[in-house]
Amino acid sequence: MRALLHRHVLSGDRPGHPAVTALLILLLLALLVVPFAVPGTKSMAAASRIAILAVLAGSYDIALGYTGIVSLAHAMFFAIGAYAVAIPLAGGWVGWGAIGLGMAAGAVLAAAIAAAITLLSLRVQTIFFSMITLAVASFAQVLATQLRGLTGGEDGLSFSLPAALSPSFHLLPGRVLGVRVDGRLLTYYLILLAALLLFLLMLRIVNSPFGRVLLAIRENAFRAEALGFRVIVYRTLASALAAAIAALAGGLMAVLLRYNGPDATLSFSVMVDILLMVVIGGMGTLYGPALGAAVIVLAEYYLQPALQGLADALVGIPVLPALFNPDRWLLWLGLLFVGFVYFLPAGIVGSLRRRRG
Amino acid sequence: MLETRSLTVRFGGQAAVDGVTCAFHRGTLTAIVGPNGAGKTTYFNLISGQLRATAGDVFLSGARITTLPASRRARRGLGRAFQLTNLFPDLSVLENVRLAVQAQAGIGLDFLGLAARHTALHDRAMAVLERVNLASRAAVPAAALSHGDQRKLEVAILLAMQPRIFMFDEPTAGMSVDEVPVILDLIEAIRQDRDRTILLVEHKMDVVRRLADRVIVLHQGRLAADGAPEDVVASAVVQEAYLGVRAGDV
Ligand SMILES: Nc1ncnc2c1ncn2[C@@H]1O[C@H](COP(=O)(O)OP(=O)(O)OP(=O)(O)O)[C@@H](O)[C@H]1O
Ligand SMILES: [Mg+2]
């Protein structure tokens, strides 16, 4: 049973350390039961974000961790997927077809742009490649804010979802385990299911013969070429795949928020979050970025209230309450990240695996 | 058959390989000798595609391959082992060889199969590791091997590619004395297979005498001599190249 699960569902990818296995099981169980265990919009929003960002960070890891491609345009592909879903829905086509078509179009467009960037920067070195992607991403931000008619500019696009996904839809009368089975709940599980499937697909890809070639390219592209692998083809395919999956995650994000705008998916702070998730979780491990996504989202949602609680508990003691003042949450967030990178330089998963030898 | 015609590459104004015309016939082992900096490695780079020629051409089985990328040349049967060890350092010894087997089998664009399920690739890689006495180190990262074992792995990767043309660039350099025979025996074994062509850059004259059917001498990028080992090794050019004695100076 365990062997079957490991082989067919996880594509033979071992978590590599009991603690990683435990964390992954914990994360999955938590995501599955959150709507019932911790009812409320905040917890469900946080949980859906974790699921979506795990896919986004995982897709970035395919490029960065597995192939060694340092792109700074990954948030742009996320945004392309989100806009591709938001535009038809905000335009008045409120239907499943709009979501499906938006997802597909976003993925294809993102893959095409990623492939074009990789091919056009064929001969440049890593650092220049990163600069080029940064420039493209900045340009995309300008476009998104300028093409107001299409994207809604700075304000973005709000829209409604098909009836079955709207909060006023009730699948069952009354409550199940104290929770209304409404459109919101359906949306949550739909997103979770889609994210899970995408994640398993990525596990499959990195453990395929193709995935092994990506590792070879990361390790020594020159040698991979000498073996007979056309490096540029593999790099292009890896970028395109990563971009397409990021776009699908973006589509899910638009569905979750029933909104898309530059701040939600396109801004540099999204790109920084992606980088942090991958680095904190462990590059080139795929499981790591999923855990990294959980760390970042939990910190963003719960660090401030946690500090508030701590400050309240320490009232009367000099200095400490001020130190844990919830207004300083960004400072603590920064320290948390520095701590992670300092104490777990290969990320959560990478460092644990290494410790095990 | 492999052939170079007036093959030339210049770095700045300096020609590192200068108009080399030479044919390598199937089933022969040609040793390439010459002093340091003579252009031997550069000549290899031009043949296997790591460098592009400034002028001249490379032909493989009659087809012009001068401008093909290295990967296409490898798929046509040109296999190269490098003078400076050139491995996938963080991947296991087995995975290094398995990738070569995978490349040879032409399995690269399979996105959804499981690499681990291709047991035939794994078995072939293990068989190659047995041949170079590295099977017991299969699970170790390549970077953790001793220098001598890394050289063996470099050779194992070349074997795993099953090329028609084997290019060895000083395969035994830096190896301890007791490791050298393993590699020489391997090259000897490849040589028995009369379908294969071997190019061997080698400084040790006893090795050249033992293995080579033919020796060519490169000197300052030019083809300076070409002939049977016993003739060439004794010739003035090689004496000059290796001993710095100019035959005409005496
Ligand atoms: N990429 C390069 N750019 C500039 N010069 C180069 C380059 N590659 C080789 N050279 C020069 O070309 C000449 C030939 O070098 P090469 O490495 O081919 O010599 P070699 O015969 O293999 O020597 P060795 O026996 O030391 O390995 C040297 O002068 C070297 O400095
Ligand atoms: Mg050399």
XYZ file of C-alpha atoms and ligand atoms in Angstrom:
639
model
C 0.000 0.000 0.000
C 2.720 2.438 1.036
C 4.890 1.284 -1.832
C 2.042 1.723 -4.292
C 1.282 5.223 -3.039
C 4.932 6.120 -3.148
C 5.418 4.775 -6.643
C 2.235 5.735 -8.450
C 1.096 8.873 -6.683
C 4.384 10.451 -5.627
C 6.239 9.241 -8.736
C 8.822 7.543 -6.552
C 9.991 10.834 -5.050
C 11.022 10.200 -1.438
C 10.518 12.998 1.090
C 13.964 11.873 2.253
C 13.575 12.471 5.990
C 10.892 11.391 8.477
C 10.387 15.008 9.519
C 9.692 16.011 5.907
C 7.187 13.176 5.557
C 5.525 14.260 8.783
C 5.356 17.917 7.739
C 3.905 17.016 4.343
C 1.238 14.747 5.845
C 0.423 17.423 8.402
C 0.111 20.061 5.681
C -2.108 17.895 3.517
C -4.365 16.888 6.411
C -4.615 20.485 7.588
C -5.600 21.666 4.110
C -8.205 18.909 3.887
C -9.925 19.656 7.198
C -9.439 23.398 7.595
C -13.004 24.411 6.564
C -14.406 22.123 9.252
C -11.700 22.350 11.907
C -11.180 26.117 11.809
C -14.312 27.549 10.181
C -14.071 31.107 8.972
C -13.101 33.024 5.885
C -9.611 33.895 7.101
C -8.466 30.334 7.688
C -9.966 29.163 4.411
C -8.348 32.039 2.527
C -4.972 31.234 4.094
C -5.346 27.535 3.299
C -6.307 28.154 -0.330
C -3.379 30.512 -0.714
C -1.026 27.854 0.604
C -2.366 25.338 -1.914
C -2.064 27.730 -4.863
C 1.321 29.165 -3.883
C 2.695 25.653 -3.328
C 1.991 25.023 -7.009
C 3.433 28.395 -7.995
C 6.612 27.904 -5.962
C 6.905 24.326 -7.196
C 6.697 25.475 -10.797
C 9.436 28.019 -10.126
C 11.524 25.250 -8.615
C 11.344 23.290 -11.873
C 13.128 26.188 -13.553
C 15.389 27.353 -10.718
C 16.085 24.290 -8.613
C 15.994 21.560 -11.218
C 17.302 23.276 -14.338
C 19.297 26.165 -12.905
C 17.347 28.852 -14.764
C 17.305 32.072 -12.744
C 14.235 33.902 -14.024
C 12.710 36.906 -12.283
C 9.612 36.904 -14.480
C 7.796 34.049 -12.807
C 5.178 36.258 -11.150
C 4.386 37.538 -14.635
C 3.352 34.055 -15.757
C 1.250 33.719 -12.622
C -0.414 37.027 -13.533
C -0.947 35.998 -17.154
C -2.964 33.017 -15.959
C -4.920 35.143 -13.524
C -5.741 37.797 -16.141
C -6.648 35.127 -18.675
C -9.344 33.894 -16.288
C -10.353 37.332 -14.968
C -10.762 39.044 -18.330
C -13.549 36.877 -19.796
C -15.338 36.618 -16.445
C -15.160 40.362 -15.804
C -16.223 40.884 -19.394
C -19.531 39.280 -18.573
C -19.004 35.704 -19.677
C -19.745 34.105 -16.331
C -19.455 30.405 -17.008
C -17.322 27.331 -16.547
C -16.259 27.707 -20.146
C -14.707 31.073 -19.353
C -12.689 29.583 -16.506
C -11.599 26.582 -18.557
C -10.749 28.553 -21.635
C -9.024 31.248 -19.580
C -6.880 28.634 -17.860
C -5.916 27.018 -21.146
C -5.229 30.303 -22.923
C -3.192 31.616 -19.997
C -1.073 28.465 -19.880
C -0.407 28.513 -23.627
C 0.399 32.225 -23.682
C 2.699 31.959 -20.666
C 4.501 28.965 -22.161
C 4.956 30.776 -25.470
C 6.371 33.899 -23.823
C 8.684 31.849 -21.592
C 9.924 29.886 -24.591
C 10.518 33.080 -26.557
C 12.502 34.686 -23.724
C 14.672 31.589 -23.354
C 15.310 31.250 -27.067
C 16.051 34.939 -27.582
C 18.535 35.006 -24.740
C 20.243 31.871 -25.997
C 23.787 33.113 -25.690
C 23.668 35.377 -22.657
C 25.075 34.420 -19.288
C 22.988 33.614 -16.234
C 23.169 37.075 -14.715
C 22.166 38.798 -17.956
C 19.386 36.325 -18.420
C 18.036 37.297 -14.997
C 18.268 40.973 -15.969
C 16.370 40.330 -19.179
C 13.584 38.543 -17.327
C 13.460 41.406 -14.840
C 13.077 43.891 -17.676
C 10.322 41.825 -19.271
C 8.513 41.583 -15.936
C 8.727 45.370 -15.419
C 7.396 45.906 -18.892
C 4.499 43.575 -18.124
C 3.697 45.618 -15.031
C 3.602 48.806 -17.085
C 1.390 47.120 -19.668
C -1.005 45.812 -17.043
C -1.477 49.249 -15.524
C -1.674 51.065 -18.861
C -4.055 48.769 -20.741
C -6.870 49.843 -18.445
C -9.617 48.742 -20.804
C -8.415 45.191 -20.753
C -6.899 44.735 -17.304
C -8.665 47.328 -15.204
C -5.341 49.099 -14.618
C -4.246 49.555 -10.990
C -7.723 48.705 -9.749
C -7.760 45.335 -11.446
C -10.825 43.314 -12.343
C -13.549 42.049 -10.034
C -16.023 39.487 -11.243
C -18.522 36.885 -10.155
C -18.091 33.173 -10.582
C -20.549 30.643 -11.990
C -23.487 30.157 -9.623
C -22.203 26.895 -8.119
C -19.104 28.707 -6.851
C -20.836 31.773 -5.443
C -21.362 32.082 -1.677
C -25.140 32.181 -2.046
C -25.224 28.717 -3.639
C -26.173 25.910 -1.272
C -25.464 22.376 -2.375
C -27.116 20.845 0.695
C -29.679 22.335 3.026
C -28.511 23.114 6.542
C -25.039 22.351 7.833
C -22.641 19.431 7.724
C -20.446 19.173 10.809
C -21.484 22.708 11.597
C -20.445 24.107 8.233
C -22.621 25.296 5.344
C -21.982 23.386 2.134
C -22.046 26.472 -0.039
C -20.271 27.779 -3.126
C -17.388 28.990 -1.007
C -16.726 25.508 0.316
C -17.007 24.055 -3.173
C -14.556 26.644 -4.466
C -12.139 25.738 -1.696
C -12.141 22.025 -2.444
C -12.051 22.600 -6.178
C -8.922 24.726 -5.786
C -7.389 22.224 -3.391
C -8.037 19.346 -5.775
C -6.651 21.243 -8.754
C -3.558 22.306 -6.791
C -2.964 18.767 -5.593
C -3.231 17.356 -9.102
C -0.874 20.001 -10.472
C 1.604 19.276 -7.721
C 1.528 15.547 -8.413
C 1.977 16.292 -12.108
C 5.104 18.287 -11.289
C 6.431 15.440 -9.140
C 5.903 13.207 -12.121
C 7.755 15.544 -14.461
C 10.816 15.984 -12.253
C 11.102 12.225 -11.791
C 10.753 11.451 -15.484
C 13.665 10.864 -17.854
C 13.129 14.490 -18.920
C 13.513 15.598 -15.304
C 16.814 13.751 -15.042
C 18.128 15.641 -18.047
C 17.162 18.906 -16.347
C 19.259 17.915 -13.345
C 22.156 17.100 -15.644
C 21.852 20.554 -17.218
C 21.792 22.243 -13.830
C 24.902 20.324 -12.804
C 26.923 20.709 -15.984
C 25.214 21.982 -19.127
C 28.395 21.646 -21.163
C 28.645 17.944 -20.338
C 24.940 17.348 -20.912
C 25.364 18.775 -24.409
C 28.374 16.525 -25.017
C 26.273 13.498 -24.048
C 23.842 14.344 -26.812
C 21.150 16.372 -25.033
C 20.366 19.605 -26.877
C 20.545 21.892 -23.857
C 18.685 24.823 -25.382
C 15.706 22.614 -26.217
C 15.509 21.259 -22.679
C 15.950 24.690 -21.116
C 13.214 26.097 -23.317
C 10.841 23.254 -22.519
C 11.537 23.540 -18.796
C 10.856 27.292 -18.847
C 7.690 26.815 -20.848
C 6.409 24.072 -18.549
C 7.181 26.085 -15.435
C 5.437 29.126 -16.942
C 2.374 27.134 -17.980
C 1.956 25.655 -14.511
C 2.450 29.090 -12.934
C -0.298 30.406 -15.207
C -2.638 27.625 -14.106
C -1.894 28.543 -10.493
C -2.689 32.153 -11.443
C -6.056 31.076 -12.831
C -6.803 29.363 -9.529
C -5.807 32.517 -7.671
C -8.233 34.591 -9.727
C -10.997 32.103 -8.944
C -10.145 32.226 -5.242
C -10.112 36.027 -5.041
C -12.857 36.617 -7.607
C -10.528 39.424 -8.546
C -7.217 40.020 -10.230
C -4.963 43.054 -10.245
C -1.267 43.917 -10.298
C -0.853 43.658 -6.526
C -2.530 40.268 -6.352
C -0.335 38.416 -8.822
C 2.030 40.637 -10.790
C 3.979 42.826 -8.389
C 7.596 42.327 -7.401
C 6.519 41.443 -3.892
C 4.857 38.343 -5.397
C 8.155 37.485 -7.103
C 10.017 37.969 -3.819
C 7.522 35.688 -2.079
C 8.085 33.001 -4.708
C 11.845 33.222 -4.234
C 11.496 33.061 -0.448
C 9.212 30.034 -0.598
C 11.643 28.115 -2.790
C 14.728 29.103 -0.814
C 13.121 28.486 2.592
C 11.691 25.151 1.504
C 14.763 23.938 -0.367
C 15.654 24.357 -4.028
C 15.365 21.361 -6.279
C 13.214 19.343 -3.903
C 9.675 20.283 -4.994
C 8.318 19.251 -1.577
C 10.372 22.056 -0.083
C 8.657 24.894 -1.961
C 5.269 23.516 -0.828
C 6.407 23.715 2.785
C 7.947 27.116 2.060
C 4.568 28.307 0.795
C 2.987 27.201 4.055
C 5.627 29.018 6.108
C 5.241 32.278 4.178
C 1.444 32.292 4.128
C 1.155 31.378 7.795
C 3.625 34.111 8.679
C 1.727 36.657 6.601
C -1.613 35.709 8.106
C -0.776 34.853 11.674
C 2.467 36.554 12.679
C 0.748 39.838 13.524
C -1.938 38.272 15.763
C 0.701 36.041 17.344
C 2.812 39.078 18.196
C -0.265 40.790 19.606
C -0.860 37.816 21.856
C 2.761 37.777 22.957
C 2.786 41.523 23.633
C -0.397 41.233 25.682
C 1.054 38.387 27.704
C 4.171 40.386 28.457
C 2.421 43.539 29.595
C 4.166 45.046 32.624
C 7.577 43.705 31.728
C 9.821 46.497 30.468
C 10.869 46.687 26.797
C 9.494 43.272 25.744
C 5.918 44.325 24.897
C 7.312 47.099 22.702
C 9.640 44.610 21.056
C 6.746 42.329 20.181
C 4.480 45.188 19.161
C 2.386 43.796 16.293
C 3.258 46.863 14.214
C 6.769 45.427 14.050
C 5.590 42.263 12.326
C 7.538 43.008 9.136
C 10.728 43.246 11.143
C 10.015 39.869 12.716
C 9.125 38.425 9.359
C 12.490 39.582 8.029
C 14.286 38.069 11.014
C 12.369 34.838 10.526
C 13.546 34.614 6.921
C 17.130 35.463 7.781
C 16.988 32.802 10.481
C 15.718 30.217 8.043
C 18.384 30.961 5.488
C 21.104 31.067 8.138
C 20.214 27.906 9.996
C 18.869 25.907 7.061
C 21.004 27.087 4.136
C 19.729 24.308 1.871
C 16.151 25.026 2.906
C 13.935 22.919 5.145
C 13.922 19.816 2.958
C 17.454 20.172 1.588
C 18.989 20.645 5.025
C 17.053 17.795 6.621
C 18.019 15.430 3.811
C 21.635 16.464 4.099
C 21.630 15.937 7.847
C 20.472 12.401 7.252
C 23.446 11.855 4.905
C 35.240 7.402 -41.186
C 36.139 10.692 -39.562
C 37.991 13.319 -41.499
C 39.182 16.884 -40.974
C 40.087 19.109 -43.897
C 42.246 22.200 -43.384
C 40.688 22.469 -39.957
C 41.662 25.759 -38.343
C 40.702 27.800 -35.306
C 42.157 31.130 -34.307
C 42.019 32.793 -30.916
C 42.736 36.431 -31.631
C 45.447 36.244 -34.253
C 46.890 32.996 -32.932
C 45.969 29.765 -34.710
C 45.649 27.031 -32.071
C 44.816 24.473 -34.747
C 46.203 25.338 -38.115
C 45.043 23.672 -41.318
C 44.943 20.104 -40.047
C 43.904 17.611 -42.726
C 43.660 14.072 -41.488
C 41.447 10.998 -41.882
C 40.747 8.429 -39.179
C 39.669 5.047 -40.479
C 37.265 2.631 -38.948
C 38.817 0.085 -36.670
C 42.033 1.981 -36.034
C 43.505 3.557 -32.957
C 45.318 6.794 -33.682
C 47.456 8.347 -30.994
C 47.785 12.107 -31.068
C 50.942 13.405 -29.469
C 52.575 16.782 -29.146
C 53.951 19.103 -26.461
C 51.786 21.069 -24.060
C 49.820 23.728 -25.851
C 50.254 22.014 -29.219
C 46.519 22.152 -29.857
C 45.516 18.540 -29.199
C 42.576 19.325 -26.934
C 41.537 22.161 -29.201
C 41.596 19.785 -32.171
C 39.297 17.450 -30.208
C 37.005 20.364 -29.344
C 36.664 21.175 -33.033
C 35.851 17.583 -33.905
C 33.314 16.957 -31.153
C 31.735 20.397 -31.411
C 32.702 22.227 -28.221
C 34.375 24.795 -30.459
C 33.473 26.112 -33.890
C 36.150 26.095 -36.563
C 37.334 29.387 -38.044
C 38.003 27.594 -41.331
C 38.054 24.087 -42.692
C 35.661 21.215 -42.210
C 34.911 18.070 -40.266
C 33.300 15.106 -42.025
C 31.745 12.081 -40.385
C 30.839 9.173 -42.651
C 30.905 11.575 -45.567
C 28.549 14.133 -43.992
C 29.782 17.606 -43.179
C 29.308 18.176 -39.454
C 31.430 21.333 -39.099
C 28.572 23.496 -37.840
C 26.494 20.953 -35.941
C 26.119 21.485 -32.186
C 27.985 19.058 -29.933
C 24.778 17.232 -29.014
C 23.989 16.373 -32.645
C 27.519 15.136 -33.181
C 27.255 12.971 -30.064
C 24.043 11.472 -31.397
C 25.848 10.659 -34.627
C 28.345 8.597 -32.703
C 31.125 10.945 -31.648
C 31.945 10.242 -28.020
C 34.307 12.357 -26.022
C 36.065 11.955 -22.692
C 37.579 15.136 -21.349
C 41.104 15.898 -20.230
C 39.864 17.956 -17.307
C 37.344 15.847 -15.487
C 33.916 16.996 -16.498
C 31.164 15.302 -14.507
C 27.797 15.984 -12.878
C 29.313 16.604 -9.449
C 26.264 16.417 -7.162
C 24.680 13.465 -8.932
C 25.589 9.924 -7.950
C 28.213 7.957 -9.850
C 25.434 5.717 -11.128
C 23.322 8.671 -12.257
C 26.304 10.120 -14.150
C 26.561 6.942 -16.186
C 22.806 6.386 -16.359
C 22.414 9.772 -18.040
C 24.907 8.753 -20.696
C 22.998 5.518 -21.266
C 19.755 7.503 -21.412
C 21.244 9.865 -23.985
C 22.433 6.936 -26.041
C 18.992 5.333 -25.893
C 17.507 8.621 -27.090
C 15.167 8.938 -24.112
C 15.006 12.574 -23.139
C 11.633 14.001 -23.987
C 9.635 11.520 -21.938
C 7.916 13.845 -19.452
C 5.551 11.475 -17.717
C 7.359 8.156 -17.553
C 9.282 7.310 -14.431
C 13.042 7.413 -14.849
C 13.390 4.841 -12.078
C 11.152 2.447 -14.003
C 13.601 2.251 -16.924
C 15.429 -0.660 -15.353
C 17.243 -1.490 -18.592
C 19.057 1.865 -18.434
C 19.967 1.233 -14.820
C 21.276 -2.252 -15.581
C 23.378 -1.056 -18.478
C 24.838 1.721 -16.348
C 25.710 -0.753 -13.606
C 27.338 -3.059 -16.161
C 29.549 -0.201 -17.335
C 30.493 0.665 -13.762
C 31.517 -2.968 -13.245
C 33.861 -2.688 -16.186
C 35.735 0.258 -14.670
C 35.651 -1.177 -11.115
C 33.381 1.549 -9.810
C 30.262 -0.517 -9.086
C 30.871 -0.380 -5.350
C 30.859 3.434 -5.500
C 27.627 3.702 -7.478
C 25.659 5.596 -4.844
C 28.363 8.141 -4.000
C 28.152 11.660 -5.456
C 30.674 12.051 -8.275
C 32.315 14.963 -6.467
C 33.213 12.688 -3.556
C 35.349 10.348 -5.692
C 39.131 10.424 -5.651
C 40.808 11.956 -8.688
C 41.653 8.541 -10.112
C 38.081 7.320 -9.687
C 36.766 10.484 -11.326
C 38.974 9.722 -14.313
C 37.506 6.229 -14.400
C 34.002 7.661 -14.249
C 34.858 9.946 -17.147
C 35.813 6.846 -19.144
C 32.701 5.002 -17.937
C 30.506 7.808 -19.287
C 32.210 7.513 -22.652
C 31.725 3.733 -22.687
C 28.067 4.174 -21.784
C 27.547 6.448 -24.770
C 28.528 3.525 -27.022
C 29.960 5.858 -29.653
C 31.343 4.791 -32.995
C 34.280 7.099 -32.434
C 35.951 7.240 -29.035
C 37.972 10.320 -28.223
C 40.183 9.957 -25.144
C 42.076 13.027 -23.972
C 44.896 11.820 -21.711
C 42.679 9.275 -19.949
C 45.351 8.137 -17.514
C 46.767 11.523 -16.556
C 47.024 11.917 -12.803
C 46.087 8.299 -12.124
C 48.026 6.195 -9.693
C 50.218 3.502 -11.251
C 47.994 0.610 -10.233
C 44.877 2.237 -11.756
C 46.385 2.840 -15.169
C 46.218 -0.792 -16.416
C 42.421 -0.898 -15.871
C 41.954 1.974 -18.284
C 44.500 0.723 -20.799
C 42.877 -2.711 -20.799
C 39.529 -1.062 -21.452
C 40.866 0.872 -24.396
C 42.493 -2.311 -25.649
C 39.137 -4.088 -25.354
C 37.345 -1.371 -27.328
C 40.072 -1.672 -29.915
C 39.306 -5.361 -30.392
C 35.917 -4.346 -31.729
C 36.834 -3.530 -35.284
C 33.791 -1.342 -35.814
C 35.129 1.293 -33.483
C 37.516 4.121 -34.166
C 39.677 5.476 -31.378
C 41.500 8.782 -31.086
C 43.796 8.917 -28.106
C 45.736 11.927 -26.890
C 48.566 10.516 -24.812
C 51.928 11.710 -23.562
C 53.305 8.392 -22.380
C 55.279 6.897 -25.257
C 55.139 3.343 -23.899
C 51.345 3.544 -23.947
C 51.420 4.930 -27.469
C 53.681 2.102 -28.616
C 51.502 -0.511 -26.982
C 48.130 0.663 -28.283
C 48.454 2.781 -31.377
C 48.127 1.645 -34.981
C 49.228 5.052 -36.058
C 50.606 8.207 -34.492
C 50.126 11.799 -35.540
C 52.100 14.651 -34.091
C 50.656 18.097 -33.575
C 53.074 20.930 -33.098
C 52.026 24.557 -32.760
C 48.651 23.622 -34.172
C 50.057 21.974 -37.282
C 50.178 18.351 -38.288
C 53.916 17.736 -37.991
C 54.169 13.982 -38.534
C 51.977 11.018 -39.336
C 52.930 7.378 -39.516
C 53.502 4.051 -37.805
C 54.304 4.342 -34.067
C 57.844 2.972 -34.277
C 58.737 5.441 -37.058
C 57.106 8.519 -35.604
C 58.196 8.083 -32.014
C 61.813 7.836 -33.134
C 61.503 10.726 -35.540
C 63.134 14.086 -35.261
C 59.842 15.944 -34.827
C 58.855 14.022 -31.725
C 62.336 14.311 -30.296
C 62.128 18.022 -30.871
C 58.622 18.310 -29.532
C 59.290 16.423 -26.327
C 62.936 17.032 -25.696
C 63.260 20.523 -27.071
C 66.175 19.407 -29.214
C 66.006 20.936 -32.640
C 67.267 18.403 -35.111
C 68.723 21.081 -37.363
C 70.467 22.925 -34.542
C 73.098 20.367 -33.767
N 39.258 28.991 -25.571
C 40.525 29.408 -25.815
N 40.800 30.720 -25.927
C 42.047 31.149 -26.163
N 43.092 30.339 -26.314
C 42.896 29.012 -26.228
C 41.593 28.480 -25.960
N 41.693 27.132 -25.911
C 42.988 26.839 -26.127
N 43.728 27.959 -26.316
C 45.143 28.008 -26.637
O 45.373 27.128 -27.706
C 46.611 26.457 -27.530
C 46.409 24.978 -27.600
O 45.810 24.525 -26.396
P 45.367 23.022 -26.166
O 44.659 22.958 -24.874
O 44.630 22.545 -27.346
O 46.750 22.282 -26.048
P 47.043 20.745 -25.767
O 47.829 20.238 -26.895
O 45.817 20.027 -25.432
O 47.984 20.856 -24.495
P 48.109 19.911 -23.199
O 49.046 18.815 -23.554
O 48.683 20.814 -22.167
O 46.754 19.442 -22.851
C 47.198 26.932 -26.225
O 48.123 27.959 -26.494
C 46.006 27.497 -25.491
O 46.391 28.529 -24.633
Mg 45.081 19.081 -23.821
